[in-house]
PDB file of C-alpha atoms in Angstrom:
ATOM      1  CA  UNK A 217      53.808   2.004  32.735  1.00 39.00           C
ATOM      2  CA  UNK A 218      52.470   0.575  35.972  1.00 36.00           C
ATOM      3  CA  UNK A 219      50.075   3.198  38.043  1.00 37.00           C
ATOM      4  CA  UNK A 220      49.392   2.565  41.321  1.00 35.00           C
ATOM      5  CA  UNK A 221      45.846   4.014  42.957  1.00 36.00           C
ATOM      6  CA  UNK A 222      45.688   4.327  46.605  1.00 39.00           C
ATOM      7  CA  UNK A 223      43.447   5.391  49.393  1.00 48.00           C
ATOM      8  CA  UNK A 224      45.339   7.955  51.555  1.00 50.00           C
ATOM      9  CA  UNK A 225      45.175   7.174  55.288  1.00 54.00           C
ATOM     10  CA  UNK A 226      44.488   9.972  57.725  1.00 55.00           C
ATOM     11  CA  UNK A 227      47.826   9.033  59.688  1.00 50.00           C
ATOM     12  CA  UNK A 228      49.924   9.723  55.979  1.00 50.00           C
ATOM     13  CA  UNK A 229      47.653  12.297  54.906  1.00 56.00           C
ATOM     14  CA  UNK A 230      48.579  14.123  58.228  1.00 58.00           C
ATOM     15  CA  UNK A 231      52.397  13.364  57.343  1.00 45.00           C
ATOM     16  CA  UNK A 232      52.305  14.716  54.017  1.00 55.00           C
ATOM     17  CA  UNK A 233      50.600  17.743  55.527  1.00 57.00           C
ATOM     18  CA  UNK A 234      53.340  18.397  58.258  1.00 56.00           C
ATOM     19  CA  UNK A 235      56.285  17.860  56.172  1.00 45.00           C
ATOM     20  CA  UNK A 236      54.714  20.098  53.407  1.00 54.00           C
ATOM     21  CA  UNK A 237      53.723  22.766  56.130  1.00 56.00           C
ATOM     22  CA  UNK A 238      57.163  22.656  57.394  1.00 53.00           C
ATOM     23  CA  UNK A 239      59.048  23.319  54.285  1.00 44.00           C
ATOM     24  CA  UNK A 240      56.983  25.359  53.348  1.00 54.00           C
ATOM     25  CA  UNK A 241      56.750  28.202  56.500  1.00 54.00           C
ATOM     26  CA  UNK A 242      59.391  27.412  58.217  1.00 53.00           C
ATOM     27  CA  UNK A 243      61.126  30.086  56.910  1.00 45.00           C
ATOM     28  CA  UNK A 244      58.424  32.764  56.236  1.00 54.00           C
ATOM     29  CA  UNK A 245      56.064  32.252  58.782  1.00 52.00           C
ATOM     30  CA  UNK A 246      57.761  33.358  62.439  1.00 48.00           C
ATOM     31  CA  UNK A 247      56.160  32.071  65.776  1.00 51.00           C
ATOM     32  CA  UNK A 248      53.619  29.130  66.330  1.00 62.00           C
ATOM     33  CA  UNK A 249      50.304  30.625  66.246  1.00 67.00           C
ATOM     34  CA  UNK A 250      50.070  30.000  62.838  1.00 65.00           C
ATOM     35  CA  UNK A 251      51.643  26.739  62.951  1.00 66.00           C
ATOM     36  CA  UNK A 252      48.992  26.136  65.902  1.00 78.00           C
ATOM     37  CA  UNK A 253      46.197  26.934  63.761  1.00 82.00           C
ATOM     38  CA  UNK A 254      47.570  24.627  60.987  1.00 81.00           C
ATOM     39  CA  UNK A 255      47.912  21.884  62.944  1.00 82.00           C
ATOM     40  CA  UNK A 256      44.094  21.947  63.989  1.00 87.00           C
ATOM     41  CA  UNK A 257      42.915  22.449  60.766  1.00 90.00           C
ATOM     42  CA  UNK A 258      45.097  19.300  59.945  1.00 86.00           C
ATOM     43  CA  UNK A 259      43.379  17.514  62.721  1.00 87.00           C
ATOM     44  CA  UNK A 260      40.004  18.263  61.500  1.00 89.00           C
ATOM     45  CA  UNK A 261      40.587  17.269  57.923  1.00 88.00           C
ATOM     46  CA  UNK A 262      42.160  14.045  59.191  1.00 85.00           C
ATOM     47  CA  UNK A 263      39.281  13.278  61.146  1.00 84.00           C
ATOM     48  CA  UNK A 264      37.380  13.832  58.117  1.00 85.00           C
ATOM     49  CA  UNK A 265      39.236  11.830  55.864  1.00 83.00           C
ATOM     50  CA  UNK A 266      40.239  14.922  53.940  1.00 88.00           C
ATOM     51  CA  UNK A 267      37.125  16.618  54.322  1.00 91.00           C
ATOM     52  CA  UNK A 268      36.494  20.279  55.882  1.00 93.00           C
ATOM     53  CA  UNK A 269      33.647  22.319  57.066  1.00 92.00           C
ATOM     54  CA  UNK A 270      33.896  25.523  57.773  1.00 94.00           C
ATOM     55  CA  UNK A 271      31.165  25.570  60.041  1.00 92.00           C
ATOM     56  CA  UNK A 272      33.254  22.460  62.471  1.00 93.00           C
ATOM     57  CA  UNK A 273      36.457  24.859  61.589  1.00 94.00           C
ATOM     58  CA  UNK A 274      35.314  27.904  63.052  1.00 94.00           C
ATOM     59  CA  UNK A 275      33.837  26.280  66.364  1.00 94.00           C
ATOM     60  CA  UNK A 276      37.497  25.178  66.979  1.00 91.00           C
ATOM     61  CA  UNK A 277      38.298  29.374  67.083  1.00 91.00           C
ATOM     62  CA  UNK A 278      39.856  29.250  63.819  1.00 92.00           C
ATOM     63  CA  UNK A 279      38.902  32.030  61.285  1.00 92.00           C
ATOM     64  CA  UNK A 280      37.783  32.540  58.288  1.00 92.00           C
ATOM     65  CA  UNK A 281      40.649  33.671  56.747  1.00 91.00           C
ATOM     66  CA  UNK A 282      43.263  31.022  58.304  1.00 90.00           C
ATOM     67  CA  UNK A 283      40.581  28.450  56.588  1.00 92.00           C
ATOM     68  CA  UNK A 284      40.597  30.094  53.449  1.00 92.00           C
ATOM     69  CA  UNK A 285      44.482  30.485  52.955  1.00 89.00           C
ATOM     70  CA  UNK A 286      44.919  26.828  54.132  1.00 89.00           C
ATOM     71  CA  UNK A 287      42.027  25.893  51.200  1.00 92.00           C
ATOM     72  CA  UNK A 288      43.562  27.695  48.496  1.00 91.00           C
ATOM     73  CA  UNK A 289      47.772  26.727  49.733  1.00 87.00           C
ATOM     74  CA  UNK A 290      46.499  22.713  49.756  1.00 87.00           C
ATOM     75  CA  UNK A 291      44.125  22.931  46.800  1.00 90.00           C
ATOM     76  CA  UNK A 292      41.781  22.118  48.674  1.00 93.00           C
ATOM     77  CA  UNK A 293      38.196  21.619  45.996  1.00 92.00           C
ATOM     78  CA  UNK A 294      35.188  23.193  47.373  1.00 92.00           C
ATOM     79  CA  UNK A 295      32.089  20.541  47.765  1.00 89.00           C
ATOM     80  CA  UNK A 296      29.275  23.414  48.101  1.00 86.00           C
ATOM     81  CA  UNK A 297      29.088  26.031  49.928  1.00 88.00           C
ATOM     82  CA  UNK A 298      31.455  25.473  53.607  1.00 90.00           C
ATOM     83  CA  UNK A 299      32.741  21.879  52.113  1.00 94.00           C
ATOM     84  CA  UNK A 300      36.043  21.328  51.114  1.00 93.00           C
ATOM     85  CA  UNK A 301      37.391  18.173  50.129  1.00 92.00           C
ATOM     86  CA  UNK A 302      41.515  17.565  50.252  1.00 90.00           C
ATOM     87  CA  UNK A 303      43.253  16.388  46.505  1.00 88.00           C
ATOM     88  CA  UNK A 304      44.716  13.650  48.272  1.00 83.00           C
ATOM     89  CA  UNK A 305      42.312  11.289  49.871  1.00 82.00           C
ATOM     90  CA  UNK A 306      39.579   9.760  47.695  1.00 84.00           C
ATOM     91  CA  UNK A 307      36.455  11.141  47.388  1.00 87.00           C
ATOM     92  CA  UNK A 308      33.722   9.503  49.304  1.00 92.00           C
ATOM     93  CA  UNK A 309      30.747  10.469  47.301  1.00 93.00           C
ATOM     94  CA  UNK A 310      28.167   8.990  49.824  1.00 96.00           C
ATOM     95  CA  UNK A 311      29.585  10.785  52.588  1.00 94.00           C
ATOM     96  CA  UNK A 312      29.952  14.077  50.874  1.00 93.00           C
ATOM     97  CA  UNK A 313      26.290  14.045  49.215  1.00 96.00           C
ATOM     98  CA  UNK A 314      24.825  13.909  52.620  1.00 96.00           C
ATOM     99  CA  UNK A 315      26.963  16.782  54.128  1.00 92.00           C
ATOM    100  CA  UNK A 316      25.951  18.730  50.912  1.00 93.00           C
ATOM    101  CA  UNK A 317      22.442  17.916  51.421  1.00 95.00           C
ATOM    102  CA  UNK A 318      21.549  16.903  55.081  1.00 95.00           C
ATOM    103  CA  UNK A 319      17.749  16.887  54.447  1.00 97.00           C
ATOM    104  CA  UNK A 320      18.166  13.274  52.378  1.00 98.00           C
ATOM    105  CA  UNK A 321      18.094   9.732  53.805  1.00 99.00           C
ATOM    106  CA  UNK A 322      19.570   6.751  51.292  1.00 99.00           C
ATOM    107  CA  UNK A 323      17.260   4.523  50.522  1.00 98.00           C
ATOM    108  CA  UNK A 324      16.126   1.946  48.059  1.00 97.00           C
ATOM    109  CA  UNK A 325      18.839   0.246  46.181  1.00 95.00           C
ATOM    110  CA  UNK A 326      21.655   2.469  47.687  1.00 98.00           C
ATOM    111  CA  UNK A 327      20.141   1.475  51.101  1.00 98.00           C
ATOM    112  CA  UNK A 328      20.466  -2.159  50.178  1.00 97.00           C
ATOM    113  CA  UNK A 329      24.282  -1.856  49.116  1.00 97.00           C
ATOM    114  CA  UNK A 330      24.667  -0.284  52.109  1.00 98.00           C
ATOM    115  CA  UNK A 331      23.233  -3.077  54.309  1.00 97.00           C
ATOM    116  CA  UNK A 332      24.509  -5.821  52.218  1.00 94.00           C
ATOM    117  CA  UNK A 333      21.419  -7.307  50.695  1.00 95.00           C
ATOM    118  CA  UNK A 334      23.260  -6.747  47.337  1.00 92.00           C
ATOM    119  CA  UNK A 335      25.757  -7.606  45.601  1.00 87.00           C
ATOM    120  CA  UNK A 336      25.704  -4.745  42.941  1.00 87.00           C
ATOM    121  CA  UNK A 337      27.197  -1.170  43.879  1.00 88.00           C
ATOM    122  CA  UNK A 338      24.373   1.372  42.299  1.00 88.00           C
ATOM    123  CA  UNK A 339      24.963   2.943  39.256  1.00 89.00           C
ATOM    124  CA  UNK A 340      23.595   6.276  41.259  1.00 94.00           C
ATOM    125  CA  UNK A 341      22.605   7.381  44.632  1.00 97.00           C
ATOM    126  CA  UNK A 342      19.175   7.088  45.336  1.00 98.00           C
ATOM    127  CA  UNK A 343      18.269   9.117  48.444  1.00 99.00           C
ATOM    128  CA  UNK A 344      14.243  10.016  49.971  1.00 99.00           C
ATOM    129  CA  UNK A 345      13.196  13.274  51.085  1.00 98.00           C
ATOM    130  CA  UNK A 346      10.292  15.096  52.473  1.00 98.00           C
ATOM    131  CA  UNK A 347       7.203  16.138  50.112  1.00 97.00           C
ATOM    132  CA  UNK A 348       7.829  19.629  49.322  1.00 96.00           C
ATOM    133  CA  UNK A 349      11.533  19.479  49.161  1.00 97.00           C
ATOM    134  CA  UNK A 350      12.906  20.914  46.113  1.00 96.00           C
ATOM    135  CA  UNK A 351      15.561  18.331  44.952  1.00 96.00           C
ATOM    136  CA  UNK A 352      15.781  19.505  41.114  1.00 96.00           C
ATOM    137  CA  UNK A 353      19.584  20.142  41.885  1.00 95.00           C
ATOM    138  CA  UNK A 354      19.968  16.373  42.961  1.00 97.00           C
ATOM    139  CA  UNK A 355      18.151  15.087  40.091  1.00 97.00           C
ATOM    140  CA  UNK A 356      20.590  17.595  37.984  1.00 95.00           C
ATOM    141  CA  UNK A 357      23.256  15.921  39.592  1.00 93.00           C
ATOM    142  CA  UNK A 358      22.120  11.944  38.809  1.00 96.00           C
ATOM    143  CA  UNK A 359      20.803  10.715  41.703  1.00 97.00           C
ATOM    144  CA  UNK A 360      17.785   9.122  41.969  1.00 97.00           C
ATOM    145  CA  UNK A 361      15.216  10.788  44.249  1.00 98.00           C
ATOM    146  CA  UNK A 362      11.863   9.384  45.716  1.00 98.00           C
ATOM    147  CA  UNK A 363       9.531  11.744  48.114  1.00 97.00           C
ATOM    148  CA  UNK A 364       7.697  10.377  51.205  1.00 98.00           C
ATOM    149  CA  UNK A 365       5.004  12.231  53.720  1.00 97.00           C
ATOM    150  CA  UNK A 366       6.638  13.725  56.592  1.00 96.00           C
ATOM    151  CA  UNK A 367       4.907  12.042  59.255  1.00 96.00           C
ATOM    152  CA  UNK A 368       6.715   9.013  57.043  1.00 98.00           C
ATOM    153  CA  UNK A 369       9.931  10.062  56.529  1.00 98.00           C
ATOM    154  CA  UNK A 370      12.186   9.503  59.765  1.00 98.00           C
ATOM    155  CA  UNK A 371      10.142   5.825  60.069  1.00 98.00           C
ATOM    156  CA  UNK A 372      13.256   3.661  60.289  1.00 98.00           C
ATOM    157  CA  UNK A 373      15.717   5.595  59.746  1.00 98.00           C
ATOM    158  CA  UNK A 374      19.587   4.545  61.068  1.00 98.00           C
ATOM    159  CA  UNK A 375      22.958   4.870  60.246  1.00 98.00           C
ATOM    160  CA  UNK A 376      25.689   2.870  58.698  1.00 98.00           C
ATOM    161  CA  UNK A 377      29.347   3.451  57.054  1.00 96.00           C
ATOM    162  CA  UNK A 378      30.165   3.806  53.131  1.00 95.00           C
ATOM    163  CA  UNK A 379      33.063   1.671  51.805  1.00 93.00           C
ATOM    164  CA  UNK A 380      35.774   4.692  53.297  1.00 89.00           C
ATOM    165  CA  UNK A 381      34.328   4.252  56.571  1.00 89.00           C
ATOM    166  CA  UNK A 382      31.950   7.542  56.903  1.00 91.00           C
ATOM    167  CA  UNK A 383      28.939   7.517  58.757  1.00 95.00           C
ATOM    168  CA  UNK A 384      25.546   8.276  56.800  1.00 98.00           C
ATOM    169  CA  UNK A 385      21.770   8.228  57.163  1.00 99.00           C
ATOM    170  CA  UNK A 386      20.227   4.911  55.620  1.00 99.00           C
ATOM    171  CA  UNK A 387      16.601   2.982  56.524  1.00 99.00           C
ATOM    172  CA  UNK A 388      16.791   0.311  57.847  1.00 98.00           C
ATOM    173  CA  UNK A 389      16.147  -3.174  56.284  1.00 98.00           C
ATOM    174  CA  UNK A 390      12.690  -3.373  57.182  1.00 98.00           C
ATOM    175  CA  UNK A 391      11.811  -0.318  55.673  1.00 98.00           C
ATOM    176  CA  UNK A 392      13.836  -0.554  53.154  1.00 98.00           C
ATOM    177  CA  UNK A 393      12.018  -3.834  52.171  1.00 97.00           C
ATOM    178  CA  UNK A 394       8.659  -1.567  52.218  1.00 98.00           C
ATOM    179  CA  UNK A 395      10.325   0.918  50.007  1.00 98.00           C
ATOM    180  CA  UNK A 396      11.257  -1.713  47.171  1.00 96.00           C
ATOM    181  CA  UNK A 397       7.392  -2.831  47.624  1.00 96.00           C
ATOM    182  CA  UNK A 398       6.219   0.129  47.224  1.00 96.00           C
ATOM    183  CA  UNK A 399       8.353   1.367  44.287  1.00 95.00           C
ATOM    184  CA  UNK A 400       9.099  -2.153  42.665  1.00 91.00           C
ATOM    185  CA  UNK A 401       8.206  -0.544  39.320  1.00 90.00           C
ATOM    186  CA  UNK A 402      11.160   1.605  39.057  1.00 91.00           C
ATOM    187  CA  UNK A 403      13.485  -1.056  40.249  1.00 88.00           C
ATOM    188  CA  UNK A 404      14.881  -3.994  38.323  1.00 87.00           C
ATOM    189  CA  UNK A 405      12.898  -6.995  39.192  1.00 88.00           C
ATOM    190  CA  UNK A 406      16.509  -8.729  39.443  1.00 88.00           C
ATOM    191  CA  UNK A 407      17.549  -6.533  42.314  1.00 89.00           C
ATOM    192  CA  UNK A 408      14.102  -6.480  43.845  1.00 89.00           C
ATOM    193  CA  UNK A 409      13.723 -10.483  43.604  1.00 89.00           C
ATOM    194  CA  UNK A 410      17.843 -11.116  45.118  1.00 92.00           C
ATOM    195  CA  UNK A 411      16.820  -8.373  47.995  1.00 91.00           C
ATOM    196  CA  UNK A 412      13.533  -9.827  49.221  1.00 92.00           C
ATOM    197  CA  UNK A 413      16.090 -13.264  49.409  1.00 93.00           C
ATOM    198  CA  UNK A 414      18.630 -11.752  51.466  1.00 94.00           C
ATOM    199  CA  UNK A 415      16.555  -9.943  53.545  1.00 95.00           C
ATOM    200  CA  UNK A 416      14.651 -13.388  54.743  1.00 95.00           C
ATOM    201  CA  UNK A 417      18.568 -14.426  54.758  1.00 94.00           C
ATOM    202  CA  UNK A 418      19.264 -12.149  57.675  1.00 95.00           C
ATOM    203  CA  UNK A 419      19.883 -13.294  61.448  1.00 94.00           C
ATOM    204  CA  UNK A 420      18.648  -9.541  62.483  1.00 95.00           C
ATOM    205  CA  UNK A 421      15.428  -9.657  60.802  1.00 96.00           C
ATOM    206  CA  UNK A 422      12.345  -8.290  62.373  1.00 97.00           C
ATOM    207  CA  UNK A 423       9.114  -9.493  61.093  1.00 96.00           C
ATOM    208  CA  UNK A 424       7.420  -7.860  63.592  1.00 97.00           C
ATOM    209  CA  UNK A 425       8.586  -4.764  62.723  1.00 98.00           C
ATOM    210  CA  UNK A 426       8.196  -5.351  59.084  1.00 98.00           C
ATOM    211  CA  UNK A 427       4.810  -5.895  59.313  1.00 97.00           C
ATOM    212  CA  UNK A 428       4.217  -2.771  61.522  1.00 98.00           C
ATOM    213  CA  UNK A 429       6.559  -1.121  58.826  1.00 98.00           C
ATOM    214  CA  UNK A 430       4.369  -2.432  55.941  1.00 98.00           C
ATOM    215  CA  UNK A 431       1.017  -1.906  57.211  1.00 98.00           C
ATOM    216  CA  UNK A 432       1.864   2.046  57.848  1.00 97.00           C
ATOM    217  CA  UNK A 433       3.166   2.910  54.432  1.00 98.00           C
ATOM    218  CA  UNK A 434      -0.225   0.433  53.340  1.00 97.00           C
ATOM    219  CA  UNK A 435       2.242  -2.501  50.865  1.00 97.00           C
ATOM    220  CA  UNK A 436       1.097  -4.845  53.767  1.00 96.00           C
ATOM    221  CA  UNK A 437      -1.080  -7.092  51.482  1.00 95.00           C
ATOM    222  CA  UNK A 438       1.600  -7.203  48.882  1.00 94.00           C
ATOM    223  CA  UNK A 439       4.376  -7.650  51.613  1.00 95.00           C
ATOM    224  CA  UNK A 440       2.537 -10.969  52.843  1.00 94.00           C
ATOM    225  CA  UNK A 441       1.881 -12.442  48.976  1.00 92.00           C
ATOM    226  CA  UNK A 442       5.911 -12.119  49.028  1.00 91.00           C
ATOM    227  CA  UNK A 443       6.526 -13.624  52.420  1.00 91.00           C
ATOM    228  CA  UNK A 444       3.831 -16.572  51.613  1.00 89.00           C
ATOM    229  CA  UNK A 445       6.303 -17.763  48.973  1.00 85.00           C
ATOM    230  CA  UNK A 446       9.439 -17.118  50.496  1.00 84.00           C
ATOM    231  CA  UNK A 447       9.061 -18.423  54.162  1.00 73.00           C
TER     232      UNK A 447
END
């Protein structure tokens, strides 16, 4: 027996949706308000890849109820609390992590998956947050979690897209250099070794800004000991 795994598009999960809808209400539901409301919701949860918040939902003049009758008709799985996640699209567990908990930034060996200075997809998340943030239910949940000052934690910060195309908070390769420096004994020296290599690798490097990077989260010294050897 064969089994074939796909990736549902937003264009077929829409169809599916529609033609479901349709056969569905067509004969129990009279007028096109609901059909209306359907349709957004279908919209937003396409635009999503599969994924709703009620918070986006409700902005759109769609209530509470209409959400919650759509959730439970589609089997919809509830993320946390406002999150739902469609059955038919795969689950983008970057993506949704960071729309469960918005106060994180990827970093470390996630980061570097995510920038392509690895080769090896991480066995689980690692993310940064503020000191003082209580992250016991990440930690609960297996990801790996490192805490930074404040006045520390935005430096460097951008964006880039997981393997389903979602945007998400990452630092940036300088910084993310720094943060490898600066926590190379909790990472394998394998990873650490192949990242300071493909980071020297890069066309878009900034050694400027690596420097200025280094020198305010103080791994400066050790930074230039590594870039003696590899330049």
């Amino acid at each position: 027996m064969v089994c074939v795994v796909f990736r549902v598009t937003p264009a077929l999960f829409c169809l599916y949706i529609y033609f479901y809808a349709y056969i569905i209400y067509n004969k129990s539901v009279k007028g096109s308000k609901f059909m209306n409301r359907l349709e957004q919701i279908v919209e937003i949860s396409a635009a999503g890849n599969g994924v709703l918040r009620t918070s986006e939902v409700i902005s759109k003049g769609i209530s509470k109820t209409t959400l919650a009758k759509f959730v439970e008709k589609y089997n919809y799985e509830r993320i946390s609390h406002g999150i739902y996640c469609s059955p038919y699209v795969w689950k983008d567990g970057l993506y949704l992590l960071q729309l469960r908990c918005p106060k994180t930034i990827f970093s470390h060996d996630t980061a570097l998956f995510l920038l392509d200075m690895t080769d090896q997809e991480p066995l689980q998340y690692t993310v940064t947050v503020k000191s003082g943030y209580n992250a016991t239910h990440l930690r609960e949940d297996g990801v790996k979690v490192f805490s930074i000052k404040k006045d520390f934690f935005e430096l460097g910060v951008s964006k880039a897209k997981t393997p389903f195309g979602n945007e998400v908070f990452i630092y940036n390769p300088e910084r993310t250099v720094c943060d490898m420096i600066r926590s190379r004994s909790q990472i394998e020296i394998q990873i650490f070794q192949d990242a300071m290599k493909q980071y020297i690798r890069r066309k878009d490097k900034n050694l400027h800004l690596l420097m200025e990077y280094a020198k305010k989260l103080r791994v400066n010294h050790m930074l230039s000991k590594y870039l003696e050897v590899l330049l």
